[in-house]
Amino acid sequence: MKTDDVVLIQSTLAGNEAAFANLVSKYKRQLHAYTYRKIGDFHIAEDITQETFLEVYQNLGKLRNPTKFSKWIFAIANYLCVAWFRKNSSMSELLRKSHTINTETDPYSRYVALENERDTAVAQRELVKKLLSKLKESDHQLITLHYFYSCTFA
């Protein structure tokens, strides 16, 4: 939420390092995913993400409109990705040619896939609980016994 960011930015500028730590924890996954998509290498994306947070911390006082913090931080990350490509043009060409995302071998893609599966399972579980609660008690028990305890009825 933008107002939360504004409060955290003001606290950081006032010297509260914990406020900046909150900003980092709020944006680190999104920012790493963004840099990973741009660069294609998990570890280089981690480095660029850390460098982005360092730039943000050092230049936070220059941010004119704190409500635009998320756009600003991603613009910095984008700039650092472009700078990395310029500096490592031969390396980036190799990455582009050889990089294909494979969820079976790529650790970040596997992590994201597992997170998505877990979120889906939690949502499905909540939906089943909600729907079961709307049934009559006898129907609720029948379904629970059949599907969760493998009971059969004659």
XYZ file of C-alpha atoms in Angstrom, residues 17-81:
65
model
C 16.816 1.217 9.901
C 14.044 -1.233 10.786
C 11.705 0.742 8.527
C 14.064 0.210 5.599
C 14.293 -3.483 6.482
C 10.487 -3.591 6.177
C 10.696 -2.007 2.719
C 13.300 -4.577 1.708
C 11.208 -7.505 2.923
C 8.136 -6.081 1.187
C 9.801 -5.722 -2.218
C 12.647 -8.274 -2.325
C 10.682 -11.170 -3.875
C 9.005 -9.012 -6.505
C 12.236 -7.224 -7.322
C 14.243 -10.437 -7.549
C 11.617 -12.010 -9.809
C 11.720 -8.900 -12.007
C 15.519 -8.876 -12.308
C 15.568 -12.639 -12.835
C 13.153 -12.310 -15.768
C 15.346 -9.570 -17.240
C 18.738 -11.229 -16.689
C 17.926 -14.944 -16.759
C 20.420 -15.949 -14.071
C 19.290 -16.531 -10.486
C 22.514 -15.451 -8.768
C 23.164 -12.406 -10.935
C 19.556 -11.353 -10.299
C 20.237 -11.650 -6.554
C 23.275 -9.391 -6.913
C 21.338 -6.817 -8.919
C 18.494 -6.937 -6.394
C 20.937 -6.235 -3.560
C 22.573 -3.477 -5.563
C 19.135 -1.987 -6.196
C 18.386 -1.835 -2.477
C 21.778 -0.241 -1.854
C 21.047 2.437 -4.483
C 17.596 2.981 -3.007
C 19.006 3.397 0.497
C 21.704 5.809 -0.643
C 19.320 7.909 -2.741
C 16.104 7.731 -0.742
C 16.395 11.415 0.171
C 16.293 12.294 -3.541
C 12.912 10.632 -4.073
C 10.566 13.527 -4.872
C 7.264 11.694 -4.610
C 7.244 8.889 -2.002
C 3.879 7.612 -3.275
C 5.709 6.542 -6.453
C 8.266 4.458 -4.523
C 7.429 1.138 -6.182
C 7.803 2.609 -9.676
C 11.055 4.269 -8.615
C 12.598 1.097 -7.185
C 11.719 -0.925 -10.292
C 13.125 1.839 -12.512
C 16.406 1.598 -10.584
C 16.403 -2.192 -10.973
C 15.727 -1.835 -14.692
C 18.589 0.642 -15.047
C 20.947 -1.727 -13.213
C 19.878 -4.626 -15.454
